[in-house]
XYZ file of N, CA, C and O in Angstrom:
848
model
N 0.846 -1.187 0.000
C 0.000 0.000 0.000
C 0.881 1.237 0.000
O 1.844 1.341 0.747
N 0.587 2.180 -0.844
C 1.412 3.356 -0.980
C 1.298 4.250 0.248
O 0.333 4.189 1.006
N 2.319 5.102 0.398
C 2.324 6.018 1.536
C 1.145 6.973 1.474
O 0.506 7.271 2.479
N 0.831 7.474 0.250
C -0.271 8.419 0.096
C -1.598 7.779 0.496
O -2.412 8.379 1.208
N -1.837 6.538 0.050
C -3.086 5.856 0.379
C -3.182 5.591 1.870
O -4.238 5.745 2.473
N -2.066 5.191 2.480
C -2.081 4.922 3.912
C -2.373 6.193 4.698
O -3.123 6.184 5.672
N -1.792 7.296 4.259
C -2.040 8.564 4.961
C -3.486 9.019 4.774
O -4.050 9.682 5.650
N -4.106 8.659 3.640
C -5.500 9.026 3.407
C -6.434 8.206 4.278
O -7.401 8.717 4.860
N -6.171 6.890 4.392
C -7.031 6.001 5.159
C -6.790 6.102 6.663
O -7.673 5.763 7.450
N -5.608 6.568 7.036
C -5.228 6.576 8.448
C -6.252 7.270 9.347
O -6.735 6.671 10.312
N -6.622 8.526 9.093
C -7.581 9.163 10.005
C -8.968 8.535 9.976
O -9.617 8.406 11.012
N -9.433 8.128 8.777
C -10.773 7.547 8.671
C -10.854 6.204 9.398
O -11.809 5.950 10.143
N -9.869 5.359 9.171
C -9.861 4.057 9.827
C -9.699 4.202 11.327
O -10.343 3.503 12.113
N -8.847 5.133 11.731
C -8.643 5.359 13.155
C -9.909 5.827 13.845
O -10.251 5.359 14.933
N -10.645 6.748 13.213
C -11.888 7.254 13.785
C -12.938 6.143 13.881
O -13.633 5.998 14.890
N -13.051 5.344 12.816
C -14.043 4.267 12.806
C -13.755 3.238 13.895
O -14.656 2.822 14.633
N -12.503 2.823 14.010
C -12.150 1.841 15.029
C -12.334 2.407 16.429
O -12.808 1.711 17.334
N -11.982 3.661 16.620
C -12.144 4.284 17.933
C -13.622 4.363 18.320
O -13.982 4.135 19.477
N -14.479 4.687 17.351
C -15.916 4.789 17.633
C -16.497 3.430 18.015
O -17.270 3.320 18.985
N -16.149 2.384 17.266
C -16.651 1.044 17.569
C -16.114 0.562 18.917
O -16.852 -0.030 19.720
N -14.838 0.831 19.171
C -14.247 0.414 20.442
C -14.924 1.120 21.616
O -15.204 0.502 22.648
N -15.190 2.421 21.470
C -15.849 3.166 22.547
C -17.262 2.649 22.789
O -17.713 2.542 23.938
N -17.958 2.299 21.710
C -19.322 1.770 21.845
C -19.320 0.440 22.604
O -20.109 0.242 23.540
N -18.450 -0.470 22.197
C -18.381 -1.763 22.873
C -17.906 -1.619 24.317
O -18.359 -2.345 25.206
N -17.008 -0.682 24.553
C -16.547 -0.439 25.922
C -17.703 0.013 26.804
O -17.858 -0.449 27.948
N -18.554 0.900 26.263
C -19.638 1.469 27.056
C -20.776 0.484 27.298
O -21.353 0.466 28.395
N -21.108 -0.327 26.285
C -22.303 -1.175 26.414
C -21.990 -2.628 26.755
O -22.911 -3.383 27.092
N -20.712 -3.023 26.702
C -20.369 -4.423 26.990
C -19.309 -4.536 28.089
O -19.533 -5.152 29.128
N -18.154 -3.927 27.857
C -17.016 -4.146 28.753
C -17.256 -3.559 30.139
O -17.093 -4.245 31.160
N -17.636 -2.282 30.196
C -17.842 -1.639 31.506
C -18.954 -2.325 32.302
O -18.762 -2.626 33.493
N -20.128 -2.597 31.712
C -21.155 -3.308 32.487
C -20.693 -4.661 33.011
O -20.984 -5.023 34.162
N -19.974 -5.422 32.174
C -19.495 -6.725 32.629
C -18.496 -6.582 33.771
O -18.528 -7.345 34.735
N -17.621 -5.594 33.673
C -16.592 -5.415 34.689
C -17.170 -4.960 36.024
O -16.675 -5.351 37.088
N -18.232 -4.138 36.003
C -18.777 -3.557 37.227
C -20.048 -4.238 37.719
O -20.591 -3.854 38.757
N -20.526 -5.218 36.972
C -21.748 -5.895 37.376
C -23.005 -5.094 37.090
O -24.046 -5.339 37.705
N -22.914 -4.128 36.195
C -24.072 -3.336 35.793
C -24.826 -4.048 34.670
O -24.326 -5.014 34.081
N -26.023 -3.552 34.375
C -26.887 -4.219 33.405
C -27.283 -3.241 32.296
O -27.814 -2.169 32.589
N -27.037 -3.587 31.032
C -27.496 -2.739 29.920
C -28.934 -3.070 29.541
O -29.312 -4.242 29.422
N -29.754 -2.046 29.366
C -31.153 -2.213 28.994
C -31.480 -1.277 27.842
O -30.920 -0.183 27.739
N -32.402 -1.693 26.984
C -32.790 -0.886 25.835
C -34.077 -0.128 26.128
O -35.052 -0.702 26.616
N -34.073 1.176 25.831
C -35.248 2.027 26.030
C -36.124 1.939 24.788
O -35.689 2.269 23.682
N -37.356 1.507 24.966
C -38.251 1.271 23.829
C -39.330 2.341 23.657
O -40.098 2.287 22.697
N -39.404 3.299 24.579
C -40.418 4.352 24.454
C -39.762 5.721 24.572
O -38.586 5.832 24.946
N -40.543 6.756 24.278
C -40.001 8.110 24.297
C -40.337 8.895 25.539
O -40.247 10.127 25.531
N -40.685 8.232 26.638
C -41.119 8.955 27.840
C -39.994 9.741 28.514
O -40.267 10.638 29.315
N -38.736 9.408 28.199
C -37.614 10.127 28.809
C -36.916 11.060 27.825
O -35.835 11.573 28.118
N -37.504 11.261 26.663
C -36.896 12.186 25.707
C -37.065 13.621 26.201
O -38.032 13.934 26.899
N -36.149 14.541 25.852
C -34.966 14.307 25.007
C -33.748 13.794 25.771
O -32.707 13.552 25.180
N -33.888 13.649 27.099
C -32.737 13.220 27.901
C -32.221 11.856 27.464
O -31.015 11.668 27.258
N -33.146 10.911 27.338
C -32.793 9.554 26.906
C -33.651 9.222 25.686
O -34.815 8.854 25.829
N -33.081 9.329 24.473
C -33.879 9.085 23.266
C -34.321 7.629 23.147
O -33.687 6.716 23.688
N -35.396 7.417 22.445
C -35.862 6.061 22.152
C -34.767 5.282 21.430
O -34.117 5.795 20.522
N -34.577 4.041 21.835
C -33.534 3.218 21.233
C -32.191 3.326 21.929
O -31.228 2.666 21.526
N -32.124 4.128 22.984
C -30.866 4.247 23.722
C -30.606 2.989 24.550
O -31.523 2.220 24.860
N -29.360 2.809 24.901
C -28.995 1.743 25.839
C -28.673 2.406 27.169
O -27.749 3.222 27.265
N -29.472 2.111 28.198
C -29.171 2.619 29.539
C -28.419 1.534 30.302
O -28.724 0.349 30.177
N -27.441 1.956 31.064
C -26.657 1.025 31.876
C -26.987 1.311 33.331
O -26.783 2.440 33.811
N -27.528 0.308 34.038
C -28.011 0.516 35.400
C -27.233 -0.329 36.398
O -26.834 -1.462 36.105
N -27.023 0.259 37.582
C -26.457 -0.487 38.703
C -27.621 -1.121 39.467
O -28.572 -0.418 39.838
N -27.598 -2.418 39.691
C -28.729 -3.087 40.348
C -29.036 -2.519 41.731
O -28.127 -2.141 42.484
N -30.325 -2.436 42.041
C -30.802 -1.991 43.356
C -31.606 -3.118 43.998
O -32.419 -3.751 43.332
N -31.371 -3.336 45.297
C -32.089 -4.386 46.018
C -32.427 -3.906 47.424
O -31.536 -3.612 48.220
N -33.711 -3.830 47.706
C -34.161 -3.598 49.073
C -34.044 -2.171 49.568
O -33.631 -1.248 48.871
N -34.399 -2.013 50.838
C -34.466 -0.705 51.469
C -33.090 -0.041 51.605
O -32.977 1.176 51.536
N -32.058 -0.837 51.814
C -30.725 -0.254 51.988
C -30.292 0.506 50.733
O -29.768 1.620 50.822
N -30.486 -0.095 49.581
C -30.135 0.581 48.336
C -31.075 1.751 48.070
O -30.652 2.804 47.574
N -32.336 1.593 48.398
C -33.302 2.663 48.168
C -32.985 3.884 49.012
O -33.286 5.026 48.615
N -32.366 3.694 50.172
C -32.048 4.813 51.056
C -31.051 5.782 50.425
O -30.986 6.951 50.808
N -30.291 5.320 49.460
C -29.299 6.190 48.820
C -29.842 6.992 47.650
O -29.098 7.776 47.044
N -31.113 6.826 47.315
C -31.695 7.528 46.174
C -32.272 8.871 46.597
O -32.693 9.057 47.739
N -32.293 9.803 45.640
C -32.837 11.123 45.923
C -33.508 11.691 44.677
O -33.400 11.113 43.580
N -34.179 12.814 44.849
C -34.859 13.467 43.736
C -33.857 13.806 42.620
O -32.768 14.322 42.881
N -34.230 13.505 41.394
C -33.366 13.743 40.245
C -32.715 12.491 39.702
O -32.295 12.462 38.540
N -32.612 11.436 40.542
C -32.044 10.175 40.058
C -32.989 9.530 39.042
O -34.219 9.625 39.167
N -32.401 8.871 38.060
C -33.190 8.125 37.068
C -33.090 6.651 37.420
O -31.984 6.102 37.524
N -34.240 6.020 37.611
C -34.269 4.631 38.071
C -35.071 3.772 37.111
O -35.947 4.248 36.382
N -34.770 2.492 37.142
C -35.533 1.494 36.395
C -36.308 0.657 37.404
O -35.739 0.191 38.403
N -37.590 0.462 37.152
C -38.428 -0.259 38.117
C -39.479 -1.091 37.385
O -39.720 -0.922 36.185
N -40.088 -2.002 38.134
C -41.161 -2.851 37.622
C -42.501 -2.301 38.139
O -42.805 -2.427 39.332
N -43.297 -1.684 37.285
C -44.541 -1.051 37.758
C -45.557 -2.036 38.308
O -46.274 -1.735 39.264
N -45.647 -3.223 37.704
C -46.656 -4.212 38.113
C -45.977 -5.544 38.414
O -45.129 -6.005 37.618
N -46.303 -6.155 39.519
C -45.621 -7.399 39.927
C -45.837 -8.558 38.961
O -45.003 -9.465 38.886
N -46.936 -8.546 38.227
C -47.221 -9.659 37.316
C -46.796 -9.360 35.875
O -47.114 -10.117 34.968
N -46.069 -8.246 35.693
C -45.644 -7.845 34.345
C -44.143 -7.567 34.374
O -43.683 -6.673 35.091
N -43.337 -8.335 33.603
C -41.882 -8.144 33.644
C -41.400 -6.880 32.921
O -40.207 -6.572 32.944
N -42.307 -6.141 32.286
C -41.907 -4.929 31.578
C -41.320 -3.912 32.557
O -41.897 -3.640 33.614
N -40.177 -3.347 32.193
C -39.503 -2.366 33.043
C -39.731 -0.959 32.515
O -39.892 -0.751 31.313
N -39.724 0.006 33.424
C -39.883 1.416 33.079
C -38.691 2.179 33.653
O -38.256 1.910 34.789
N -38.171 3.116 32.884
C -37.078 3.969 33.353
C -37.573 5.407 33.400
O -37.859 6.006 32.354
N -37.715 5.957 34.610
C -38.189 7.319 34.817
C -37.357 8.011 35.900
O -36.592 7.366 36.624
N -37.579 9.307 36.012
C -36.836 10.111 36.987
C -37.629 10.241 38.297
O -38.860 10.400 38.294
N -36.905 10.211 39.409
C -37.530 10.435 40.713
C -37.801 11.934 40.880
O -36.884 12.763 40.761
N -39.057 12.271 41.155
C -39.419 13.677 41.358
C -39.912 13.929 42.786
O -40.203 15.081 43.153
N -40.001 12.877 43.584
C -40.419 13.048 44.971
C -40.079 11.822 45.789
O -40.074 10.697 45.272
N -39.767 12.027 47.075
C -39.415 10.927 47.972
C -40.279 11.047 49.232
O -40.388 12.146 49.817
N -40.885 9.947 49.636
C -41.690 9.921 50.864
C -41.185 8.807 51.775
O -40.705 7.770 51.298
N -41.299 9.011 53.087
C -40.876 8.018 54.080
C -42.038 7.806 55.054
O -42.563 8.775 55.636
N -42.433 6.549 55.242
C -43.556 6.288 56.141
C -43.081 6.175 57.593
O -41.883 6.353 57.899
N -43.998 5.856 58.488
C -43.684 5.809 59.919
C -42.661 4.732 60.264
O -41.979 4.827 61.294
N -42.559 3.723 59.431
C -41.604 2.639 59.691
C -40.280 2.843 58.967
O -39.419 1.963 58.989
N -40.121 3.999 58.350
C -38.861 4.319 57.680
C -38.728 3.778 56.276
O -37.664 3.873 55.663
N -39.796 3.210 55.751
C -39.747 2.687 54.384
C -39.973 3.812 53.382
O -40.877 4.638 53.569
N -39.198 3.790 52.319
C -39.254 4.851 51.321
C -40.127 4.456 50.138
O -40.183 3.288 49.748
N -40.768 5.460 49.572
C -41.461 5.296 48.283
C -41.132 6.514 47.431
O -40.779 7.582 47.959
N -41.240 6.342 46.124
C -40.757 7.367 45.210
C -41.824 7.733 44.188
O -42.480 6.854 43.621
N -41.970 9.016 43.988
C -42.822 9.497 42.906
C -41.938 9.666 41.679
O -40.874 10.301 41.758
N -42.325 9.088 40.554
C -41.509 9.112 39.340
C -42.276 9.752 38.194
O -43.504 9.820 38.200
N -41.515 10.202 37.211
C -42.126 10.802 36.026
C -41.133 10.750 34.877
O -39.934 10.957 35.065
N -41.638 10.489 33.693
C -40.797 10.577 32.509
C -40.563 12.032 32.149
O -41.470 12.867 32.296
N -39.376 12.368 31.703
C -39.058 13.761 31.371
C -39.998 14.324 30.312
O -40.243 15.536 30.268
N -40.524 13.476 29.441
C -41.409 13.931 28.376
C -42.874 13.963 28.803
O -43.733 14.431 28.043
N -43.164 13.477 30.002
C -44.548 13.401 30.463
C -44.933 14.655 31.255
O -44.125 15.189 32.021
N -46.184 15.073 31.109
C -46.653 16.261 31.813
C -46.980 15.974 33.275
O -46.902 16.869 34.123
N -47.356 14.730 33.594
C -47.772 14.384 34.951
C -46.940 13.230 35.491
O -46.406 12.408 34.724
N -46.822 13.126 36.824
C -46.103 11.995 37.426
C -46.827 10.679 37.156
O -48.004 10.655 36.786
N -46.113 9.589 37.382
C -46.730 8.271 37.248
C -47.838 8.112 38.295
O -47.789 8.698 39.393
N -48.835 7.305 37.960
C -50.039 7.209 38.794
C -49.749 6.678 40.186
O -50.306 7.165 41.177
N -48.869 5.690 40.298
C -48.618 5.058 41.603
C -47.170 5.270 42.025
O -46.258 5.277 41.190
N -46.934 5.437 43.324
C -45.553 5.555 43.807
C -44.814 4.226 43.655
O -45.419 3.159 43.578
N -43.504 4.325 43.611
C -42.650 3.143 43.440
C -42.025 2.798 44.793
O -41.427 3.667 45.451
N -42.136 1.549 45.200
C -41.553 1.111 46.465
C -40.172 0.492 46.226
O -39.766 0.226 45.083
N -39.474 0.239 47.308
C -38.121 -0.322 47.204
C -38.122 -1.689 46.531
O -37.184 -2.040 45.810
N -39.179 -2.484 46.769
C -39.232 -3.816 46.175
C -39.441 -3.778 44.665
O -39.167 -4.767 43.984
N -39.928 -2.659 44.150
C -40.141 -2.538 42.706
C -38.898 -2.064 41.961
O -38.819 -2.206 40.743
N -37.966 -1.489 42.666
C -36.774 -0.941 42.030
C -35.888 -2.059 41.476
O -35.733 -3.115 42.096
N -35.320 -1.799 40.313
C -34.415 -2.762 39.696
C -33.019 -2.189 39.444
O -32.045 -2.917 39.413
N -32.928 -0.886 39.237
C -31.602 -0.347 38.975
C -31.573 1.175 38.950
O -32.598 1.828 38.727
N -30.388 1.720 39.195
C -30.109 3.151 39.097
C -29.337 3.395 37.816
O -28.282 2.783 37.595
N -29.847 4.272 36.963
C -29.195 4.535 35.678
C -27.882 5.276 35.908
O -27.864 6.346 36.521
N -26.782 4.711 35.409
C -25.468 5.320 35.524
C -25.149 6.195 34.308
O -24.581 7.269 34.441
N -25.483 5.707 33.135
C -25.298 6.480 31.912
C -26.100 5.829 30.802
O -26.643 4.736 30.966
N -26.180 6.511 29.685
C -26.872 5.918 28.532
C -26.080 6.213 27.269
O -25.317 7.183 27.197
N -26.260 5.363 26.276
C -25.620 5.524 24.972
C -26.731 5.660 23.937
O -27.467 4.700 23.685
N -26.902 6.852 23.351
C -28.013 7.061 22.410
C -27.991 6.079 21.244
O -26.932 5.821 20.654
N -29.143 5.511 20.945
C -29.399 4.646 19.793
C -28.627 3.332 19.802
O -28.748 2.532 18.883
N -27.817 3.090 20.809
C -27.077 1.820 20.864
C -28.000 0.640 21.111
O -27.655 -0.500 20.813
N -29.181 0.899 21.654
C -30.113 -0.180 21.926
C -30.598 -0.874 20.673
O -30.895 -2.074 20.687
N -30.689 -0.132 19.566
C -31.118 -0.752 18.313
C -30.145 -1.856 17.907
O -30.552 -2.942 17.489
N -28.852 -1.566 18.014
C -27.850 -2.580 17.675
C -27.844 -3.709 18.697
O -27.669 -4.884 18.346
N -28.054 -3.370 19.964
C -28.003 -4.386 21.017
C -29.111 -5.420 20.865
O -28.923 -6.593 21.190
N -30.272 -4.987 20.374
C -31.379 -5.933 20.212
C -31.119 -6.955 19.109
O -31.761 -8.006 19.072
N -30.168 -6.668 18.226
C -29.852 -7.589 17.132
C -28.762 -8.589 17.502
O -28.526 -9.540 16.763
N -28.091 -8.378 18.648
C -26.969 -9.231 19.028
C -27.251 -9.898 20.368
O -27.799 -9.270 21.283
N -26.868 -11.164 20.483
C -26.958 -11.825 21.778
C -25.643 -11.632 22.537
O -24.704 -11.014 22.041
N -25.579 -12.150 23.767
C -24.407 -11.936 24.612
C -23.137 -12.500 23.986
O -22.066 -11.885 24.049
N -23.247 -13.666 23.356
C -22.067 -14.288 22.740
C -21.551 -13.447 21.582
O -20.340 -13.282 21.403
N -22.453 -12.909 20.799
C -22.049 -12.064 19.673
C -21.408 -10.768 20.155
O -20.473 -10.263 19.533
N -21.903 -10.220 21.263
C -21.294 -9.010 21.814
C -19.876 -9.282 22.286
O -18.963 -8.484 22.039
N -19.684 -10.412 22.980
C -18.329 -10.749 23.426
C -17.415 -10.990 22.238
O -16.246 -10.598 22.252
N -17.955 -11.643 21.193
C -17.157 -11.836 19.981
C -16.795 -10.519 19.342
O -15.703 -10.352 18.783
N -17.701 -9.544 19.404
C -17.419 -8.220 18.851
C -16.279 -7.538 19.584
O -15.446 -6.859 18.964
N -16.222 -7.704 20.905
C -15.122 -7.117 21.676
C -13.791 -7.709 21.236
O -12.800 -6.990 21.034
N -13.748 -9.035 21.084
C -12.513 -9.694 20.642
C -12.134 -9.231 19.242
O -10.961 -8.950 18.955
N -13.104 -9.121 18.352
C -12.838 -8.707 16.985
C -12.287 -7.290 16.932
O -11.314 -7.009 16.215
N -12.896 -6.382 17.676
C -12.424 -4.997 17.674
C -11.034 -4.901 18.299
O -10.175 -4.147 17.817
N -10.795 -5.669 19.359
C -9.459 -5.663 19.966
C -8.414 -6.144 18.971
O -7.321 -5.557 18.860
N -8.737 -7.180 18.214
C -7.810 -7.682 17.195
C -7.610 -6.644 16.093
O -6.491 -6.449 15.598
N -8.695 -5.958 15.712
C -8.579 -4.935 14.672
C -7.710 -3.778 15.134
O -6.892 -3.248 14.368
N -7.863 -3.360 16.390
C -7.042 -2.276 16.914
C -5.568 -2.683 16.972
O -4.680 -1.883 16.657
N -5.323 -3.942 17.365
C -3.938 -4.420 17.396
C -3.345 -4.452 15.990
O -2.214 -4.020 15.757
N -4.140 -4.963 15.036
C -3.662 -5.001 13.650
C -3.431 -3.621 13.085
O -2.463 -3.386 12.347
N -4.302 -2.686 13.440
C -4.148 -1.296 12.967
C -2.857 -0.685 13.513
O -2.108 -0.024 12.784
N -2.599 -0.905 14.807
C -1.376 -0.372 15.406
C -0.138 -0.994 14.758
O 0.859 -0.308 14.484
N -0.185 -2.308 14.496
C 0.936 -2.983 13.842
C 1.145 -2.455 12.439
O 2.283 -2.238 11.997
N 0.048 -2.232 11.719
C 0.126 -1.690 10.357
C 0.790 -0.324 10.361
O 1.651 -0.019 9.522
N 0.412 0.523 11.315
C 1.012 1.849 11.405
C 2.499 1.764 11.750
O 3.318 2.521 11.217
N 2.865 0.837 12.622
C 4.264 0.683 13.009
C 5.108 0.228 11.828
O 6.191 0.772 11.568
N 4.608 -0.781 11.092
C 5.341 -1.269 9.916
C 5.475 -0.160 8.877
O 6.539 0.031 8.275
N 4.403 0.605 8.659
C 4.459 1.703 7.702
C 5.464 2.761 8.102
O 6.188 3.304 7.260
N 5.537 3.069 9.400
C 6.489 4.072 9.867
C 7.929 3.606 9.670
O 8.800 4.382 9.272
N 8.172 2.305 9.938
C 9.525 1.765 9.741
C 9.906 1.802 8.270
O 11.029 2.178 7.904
N 8.972 1.439 7.392
C 9.254 1.477 5.957
C 9.513 2.895 5.470
O 10.423 3.141 4.676
N 8.738 3.858 5.948
C 8.950 5.247 5.553
C 10.309 5.750 6.005
O 10.999 6.465 5.274
N 10.690 5.354 7.206
C 11.985 5.785 7.712
C 13.123 5.197 6.882
O 14.080 5.879 6.545
N 12.973 3.898 6.533
C 13.991 3.272 5.695
C 14.071 3.909 4.328
O 15.157 4.107 3.770
N 12.893 4.264 3.751
C 12.870 4.899 2.447
C 13.535 6.277 2.492
O 14.281 6.648 1.601
N 13.270 7.035 3.540
C 13.893 8.358 3.657
C 15.399 8.244 3.822
O 16.153 9.062 3.297
N 15.847 7.222 4.547
C 17.288 7.012 4.719
C 17.946 6.693 3.386
O 19.031 7.207 3.065
N 17.298 5.840 2.566
C 17.850 5.496 1.260
C 17.889 6.712 0.343
O 18.859 6.920 -0.387
N 16.836 7.527 0.371
C 16.813 8.721 -0.477
C 17.887 9.708 -0.065
O 18.513 10.352 -0.922
N 18.122 9.839 1.244
C 19.173 10.739 1.705
C 20.538 10.242 1.279
O 21.427 11.021 0.906
N 20.736 8.910 1.281
C 22.019 8.353 0.852
C 22.236 8.568 -0.641
O 23.361 8.834 -1.092
N 21.165 8.495 -1.435
C 21.289 8.718 -2.875
C 21.673 10.151 -3.207
O 22.268 10.431 -4.248
N 21.357 11.097 -2.348
C 21.658 12.501 -2.604
C 23.106 12.862 -2.305
O 23.570 13.939 -2.690
N 23.838 11.974 -1.619
C 25.243 12.264 -1.311
C 26.106 12.125 -2.566
O 25.785 11.333 -3.459
N 27.236 12.918 -2.710
C 28.153 12.748 -3.855
C 28.752 11.352 -3.880
O 28.935 10.729 -2.827
N 29.027 10.883 -5.094
C 29.551 9.526 -5.239
C 30.869 9.342 -4.532
O 31.141 8.320 -3.917
N 31.796 10.336 -4.627
C 33.095 10.248 -3.971
C 33.328 11.519 -3.180
O 33.029 12.626 -3.649
N 33.885 11.377 -2.057
C 34.236 12.513 -1.222
C 35.735 12.486 -1.016
O 36.292 11.491 -0.571
N 36.412 13.588 -1.412
C 37.871 13.647 -1.299
C 38.285 13.603 0.158
O 37.668 14.249 1.007
N 39.333 12.812 0.423
C 39.828 12.724 1.786
C 40.654 13.969 2.103
O 41.400 14.460 1.261
N 40.524 14.515 3.267
C 41.304 15.711 3.621
C 42.797 15.402 3.656
O 43.217 14.315 4.041
N 43.605 16.372 3.221
C 45.074 16.195 3.219
C 45.645 16.501 4.590
O 45.117 17.343 5.325
N 46.735 15.804 4.873
C 47.439 16.079 6.120
C 48.255 17.358 5.941
O 48.532 17.787 4.809
N 48.662 18.030 7.017
C 49.494 19.242 6.892
C 50.771 19.019 6.094
O 51.191 19.869 5.324
N 51.354 17.825 6.257
C 52.602 17.547 5.533
C 52.351 17.478 4.035
O 53.115 18.013 3.229
N 51.239 16.848 3.622
C 50.920 16.764 2.204
C 50.608 18.143 1.629
O 50.988 18.451 0.498
N 49.950 18.964 2.430
C 49.640 20.308 1.951
C 50.908 21.108 1.706
O 51.020 21.830 0.711
N 51.937 21.017 2.590
C 53.200 21.747 2.406
C 53.953 21.239 1.188
O 54.551 21.998 0.434
N 53.899 19.924 0.970
C 54.623 19.357 -0.174
C 54.055 19.893 -1.477
O 54.789 20.260 -2.391
N 52.740 19.968 -1.572
C 52.138 20.456 -2.812
C 52.367 21.937 -2.998
O 52.380 22.435 -4.120
N 52.633 22.660 -1.925
C 52.829 24.103 -2.036
C 54.243 24.488 -2.451
O 54.484 25.625 -2.859
N 55.265 23.570 -2.348
C 56.644 23.888 -2.710
C 56.797 24.103 -4.212
O 56.169 23.408 -4.996
N 57.632 25.111 -4.620
C 57.850 25.344 -6.067
C 58.624 24.193 -6.690
O 59.449 23.551 -6.033
N 58.339 23.949 -7.912
C 59.059 22.901 -8.617
C 60.371 23.478 -9.185
O 60.353 24.445 -9.950
N 61.533 22.920 -8.799
C 62.856 23.384 -9.244
C 63.342 22.488 -10.368
O 63.422 21.278 -10.199
N 63.647 23.054 -11.549
C 64.102 22.207 -12.666
C 65.482 21.613 -12.385
O 66.299 22.200 -11.684
N 65.723 20.412 -12.882
C 67.024 19.747 -12.671
C 68.126 20.528 -13.391
O 67.955 21.015 -14.494
N 69.323 20.637 -12.762
C 70.474 21.372 -13.336
C 71.069 20.621 -14.528
O 71.165 19.410 -14.511
N 71.454 21.370 -15.525
C 72.072 20.746 -16.721
C 73.446 20.237 -16.377
O 74.123 20.766 -15.516
N 73.896 19.239 -17.047
C 75.210 18.685 -16.792
C 76.306 19.688 -17.060
O 76.237 20.474 -17.986
N 77.288 19.795 -16.177
C 78.366 20.733 -16.312
C 79.318 20.277 -17.379
O 79.633 19.122 -17.451
């Protein structure tokens, strides 16, 4: 591959690989490393904060102890109805504590004009949203866990190959520049004369005396 072509593809390929690597890091690697859970947002109730099709990454919540750390403004994922596994992700807009110290939360989607009809209890909570990746949920719904892990390995191999390609290209360019610099040197370079040789060449030539 020519130097010009490599220099043309270099920024484009680098940007593409970096974008894919960042996406997989956010929706696969970080959740796996921290025990968080990626979920896909299927409705627009949290727009524009969380667009439809986003992937939200939540830290699991269990029981009253975890609920005690929540406050107004947090975005949580919860199960509205015990007999329905469908999850909802909304923002906490109010916190109440009963006489026994149990907390309940008033929630609302950012796009909704009114709060949700029923308060959310600690037993309904499933996770605290840590961050979201816009539109990544569309891709996530097409891949299973094994395919996602395979994607991480593939991107890691691609990044390694890209770095190796750049290293080999840099070494070749350096070698080419060295050869071109050597070609520009004169074919022969006169060796400097010693002081004694310089004096000898400077002496006048005396003609031989004629026979007497």
